């Protein structure tokens, strides 16, 4: 959960988000090195007297042509690796269908019989003490920890977006189309997200809450709801 003074990302709760945070730090270090080099050269040229050596310098031109290409390769390779990892969905243990409406979510556990529910934002007047305003819902998504989860996402009316930052998940919900994503929670906890596509007047009132629990707790929860 993000706080008011936080400058970085939320703590990663999935392997994909861990990779995204590492790539972000890697890209920032590359950008820092480039800015430092450029500032150093600018300061050097301002302090040094101009000479004829700067007029014809083929070696320098060769370096500043090859060096950016190397930098781009250093950024592109880990980026492509993460993209392939995000698209890879291999034999999920659980499939969850998320349907966006104005302005609530419907969830269907397709591996269970008659296990589905609507998830509305909890009004501020009904919010229990200690819960988060505009982020808590009346029915949370419950998933087993350390299990591959596939989420099939669509919409019933307008464009929505199913996003949970701490899991590294953000997928558009488009009417008439099925998109899919996947995640694995690495620890128990409650993870908050919101609709990230402007979908009307109450766009900011479509929170997403994912609760990660041990497998035995998930089995007890699912048997209670499906009975």
Coordinates of C-alpha atoms in Angstrom, one line a residue:
X1 CA 0.0 0.0 0.0
X2 CA 1.4 3.4 -1.0
X3 CA 1.8 6.2 1.6
X4 CA 1.8 9.9 1.2
X5 CA 5.6 10.4 1.4
X6 CA 6.5 7.5 -0.8
X7 CA 8.8 8.3 -3.8
X8 CA 9.3 4.8 -5.3
X9 CA 7.2 1.8 -6.2
X10 CA 5.1 -0.2 -3.8
X11 CA 6.7 -3.3 -2.4
X12 CA 6.6 -6.0 -5.1
X13 CA 4.3 -8.9 -4.4
X14 CA 4.9 -10.9 -7.6
X15 CA 7.9 -12.1 -9.6
X16 CA 6.9 -9.9 -12.5
X17 CA 6.8 -6.7 -10.4
X18 CA 10.2 -7.6 -8.9
X19 CA 11.6 -7.8 -12.4
X20 CA 9.9 -4.5 -13.3
X21 CA 11.4 -2.7 -10.3
X22 CA 14.8 -4.1 -11.1
X23 CA 14.5 -2.9 -14.7
X24 CA 13.4 0.5 -13.6
X25 CA 16.5 0.8 -11.3
X26 CA 18.7 -0.4 -14.1
X27 CA 17.3 2.2 -16.6
X28 CA 17.7 5.0 -14.0
X29 CA 21.4 4.1 -13.5
X30 CA 21.9 4.2 -17.3
X31 CA 20.2 7.6 -17.5
X32 CA 22.3 8.8 -14.6
X33 CA 25.5 7.8 -16.3
X34 CA 24.4 9.5 -19.5
X35 CA 23.5 12.8 -17.7
X36 CA 26.7 12.8 -15.8
X37 CA 28.8 12.3 -18.9
X38 CA 26.9 15.1 -20.8
X39 CA 27.2 17.5 -17.9
X40 CA 30.9 16.8 -17.6
X41 CA 31.5 17.4 -21.3
X42 CA 29.5 20.6 -21.2
X43 CA 31.5 21.9 -18.2
X44 CA 34.7 20.9 -19.9
X45 CA 33.9 22.8 -23.1
X46 CA 32.8 25.9 -21.1
X47 CA 36.0 25.9 -19.1
X48 CA 38.5 25.0 -21.9
X49 CA 39.5 27.2 -24.8
X50 CA 38.2 26.1 -28.2
X51 CA 40.8 24.6 -30.5
X52 CA 41.0 23.2 -34.0
X53 CA 40.9 19.7 -32.5
X54 CA 37.1 19.9 -32.2
X55 CA 36.6 20.6 -35.8
X56 CA 37.8 17.3 -37.2
X57 CA 37.5 14.4 -34.8
X58 CA 36.5 11.2 -36.5
X59 CA 37.3 9.1 -33.5
X60 CA 34.9 11.1 -31.3
X61 CA 32.2 10.9 -33.9
X62 CA 32.6 7.1 -34.1
X63 CA 32.4 6.8 -30.3
X64 CA 29.2 8.9 -30.0
X65 CA 27.6 6.9 -32.8
X66 CA 28.5 3.4 -31.4
X67 CA 28.0 4.2 -27.7
X68 CA 24.3 5.1 -27.9
X69 CA 23.7 1.9 -29.8
X70 CA 25.3 -0.1 -27.0
X71 CA 23.2 1.7 -24.4
X72 CA 20.0 0.9 -26.4
X73 CA 21.0 -2.8 -26.5
X74 CA 21.6 -2.8 -22.7
X75 CA 18.1 -1.4 -22.2
X76 CA 16.3 -3.4 -24.9
X77 CA 17.4 -6.9 -23.9
X78 CA 16.1 -6.9 -20.3
X79 CA 13.0 -5.0 -21.5
X80 CA 12.2 -7.7 -24.1
X81 CA 12.8 -10.5 -21.5
X82 CA 10.2 -8.9 -19.1
X83 CA 7.7 -8.5 -22.0
X84 CA 7.9 -12.2 -22.8
X85 CA 7.6 -13.1 -19.1
X86 CA 4.5 -11.0 -18.8
X87 CA 2.8 -12.6 -21.8
X88 CA 3.7 -16.2 -20.7
X89 CA 0.8 -18.1 -19.2
X90 CA 1.6 -21.7 -18.6
X91 CA -0.9 -24.1 -17.0
X92 CA -2.5 -21.8 -14.4
X93 CA -3.8 -23.3 -11.2
X94 CA -6.8 -21.0 -11.1
X95 CA -8.7 -19.0 -13.7
X96 CA -10.5 -15.8 -12.8
X97 CA -12.8 -13.8 -15.1
X98 CA -13.1 -10.1 -14.4
X99 CA -15.9 -8.1 -16.0
X100 CA -16.0 -4.3 -15.8
X101 CA -19.2 -2.4 -15.4
X102 CA -20.1 1.2 -14.7
X103 CA -19.0 1.3 -12.0
X104 CA -18.2 -2.1 -10.3
X105 CA -16.5 -5.4 -11.1
X106 CA -18.0 -8.8 -11.5
X107 CA -15.7 -11.8 -10.8
X108 CA -16.3 -15.4 -11.9
X109 CA -14.1 -18.3 -10.7
X110 CA -14.5 -20.5 -13.8
X111 CA -12.9 -23.6 -12.1
X112 CA -15.7 -23.7 -9.6
X113 CA -19.4 -24.2 -10.1
X114 CA -21.6 -21.1 -9.3
X115 CA -18.8 -19.1 -7.7
X116 CA -19.2 -15.5 -8.8
X117 CA -20.0 -12.2 -7.2
X118 CA -20.1 -8.5 -7.8
X119 CA -17.6 -6.2 -6.1
X120 CA -18.7 -2.7 -5.2
X121 CA -16.7 0.0 -3.4
X122 CA -17.5 0.3 0.3
X123 CA -19.2 3.7 1.0
X124 CA -17.3 5.9 3.4
X125 CA -20.3 5.8 5.8
X126 CA -20.0 2.0 6.0
X127 CA -16.2 1.8 6.1
X128 CA -14.8 -0.1 9.1
X129 CA -12.2 1.7 11.2
X130 CA -8.7 1.2 9.8
X131 CA -9.8 0.4 6.2
X132 CA -8.8 2.6 3.3
X133 CA -11.3 5.1 1.8
X134 CA -12.1 4.6 -1.9
X135 CA -10.1 1.4 -2.0
X136 CA -12.1 -1.1 0.1
X137 CA -14.8 -3.3 -1.5
X138 CA -17.6 -5.4 -0.1
X139 CA -16.3 -8.6 -1.8
X140 CA -12.6 -9.1 -2.2
X141 CA -10.9 -11.4 -4.7
X142 CA -9.3 -14.3 -2.8
X143 CA -6.5 -16.2 -4.5
X144 CA -4.1 -18.9 -3.2
X145 CA -0.6 -17.8 -2.5
X146 CA 2.3 -19.0 -4.7
X147 CA 0.0 -20.3 -7.4
X148 CA -0.2 -19.2 -11.0
X149 CA -3.4 -17.2 -11.5
X150 CA -4.8 -16.4 -15.0
X151 CA -7.2 -13.4 -15.2
X152 CA -9.5 -13.1 -18.2
X153 CA -10.6 -9.5 -18.5
X154 CA -13.5 -8.0 -20.4
X155 CA -16.1 -5.2 -20.1
X156 CA -19.9 -5.0 -20.3
X157 CA -20.3 -1.4 -21.4
X158 CA -17.3 0.9 -21.8
X159 CA -13.5 0.7 -21.6
X160 CA -12.1 -0.2 -18.2
X161 CA -8.7 -1.3 -17.0
X162 CA -7.9 -3.9 -14.4
X163 CA -4.8 -2.7 -12.5
X164 CA -3.0 -3.8 -9.3
X165 CA 0.4 -2.0 -9.1
X166 CA 2.0 -4.2 -6.4
X167 CA 1.3 -7.3 -8.6
X168 CA 2.6 -5.6 -11.8
X169 CA -0.7 -6.1 -13.5
X170 CA -2.5 -3.7 -15.8
X171 CA -4.8 -4.9 -18.6
X172 CA -7.5 -3.2 -20.5
X173 CA -11.1 -4.4 -20.3
X174 CA -12.7 -4.0 -23.7
X175 CA -16.4 -4.7 -24.5
X176 CA -16.6 -7.7 -26.9
X177 CA -13.0 -8.8 -26.4
X178 CA -11.2 -11.1 -23.9
X179 CA -7.8 -10.0 -22.7
X180 CA -5.8 -12.1 -20.3
X181 CA -2.9 -11.6 -17.9
X182 CA -1.4 -13.7 -15.1
X183 CA 0.3 -13.2 -11.8
X184 CA 1.7 -15.2 -8.8
X185 CA 1.5 -13.7 -5.3
X186 CA 4.7 -14.4 -3.4
X187 CA 3.4 -13.5 0.1
X188 CA 0.1 -13.4 1.9
X189 CA -1.5 -10.0 2.1
X190 CA -4.1 -7.6 0.8
X191 CA -3.3 -5.7 -2.5
X192 CA -5.2 -2.7 -3.7
X193 CA -5.8 -1.5 -7.3
X194 CA -8.2 0.6 -9.2
X195 CA -9.7 1.0 -12.7
X196 CA -7.0 2.8 -14.7
X197 CA -9.1 3.8 -17.7
X198 CA -11.4 6.9 -17.6
X199 CA -14.8 5.2 -17.8
X200 CA -17.3 7.8 -16.8
X201 CA -18.5 9.9 -13.9
X202 CA -17.7 7.3 -11.2
X203 CA -14.4 6.1 -12.7
X204 CA -12.6 6.7 -9.4
X205 CA -15.1 4.5 -7.5
X206 CA -14.0 1.1 -9.0
X207 CA -11.4 -0.2 -6.6
X208 CA -9.9 -3.7 -6.9
X209 CA -8.8 -5.7 -3.8
X210 CA -6.9 -9.0 -4.1
X211 CA -6.4 -11.0 -0.9
X212 CA -3.6 -13.6 -1.1
X213 CA -4.0 -16.5 1.4
X214 CA -2.5 -19.9 2.0
X215 CA -4.1 -22.7 0.0
X216 CA -6.0 -24.3 2.8
X217 CA -7.6 -20.9 3.7
X218 CA -8.5 -20.4 0.0
X219 CA -10.1 -23.9 -0.1
X220 CA -12.2 -23.1 3.0
X221 CA -13.3 -19.7 1.6
X222 CA -14.2 -21.2 -1.8
X223 CA -16.2 -24.1 -0.3
X224 CA -18.1 -21.7 1.9
X225 CA -19.1 -19.4 -1.0
X226 CA -19.9 -22.2 -3.5
X227 CA -22.1 -24.2 -1.0

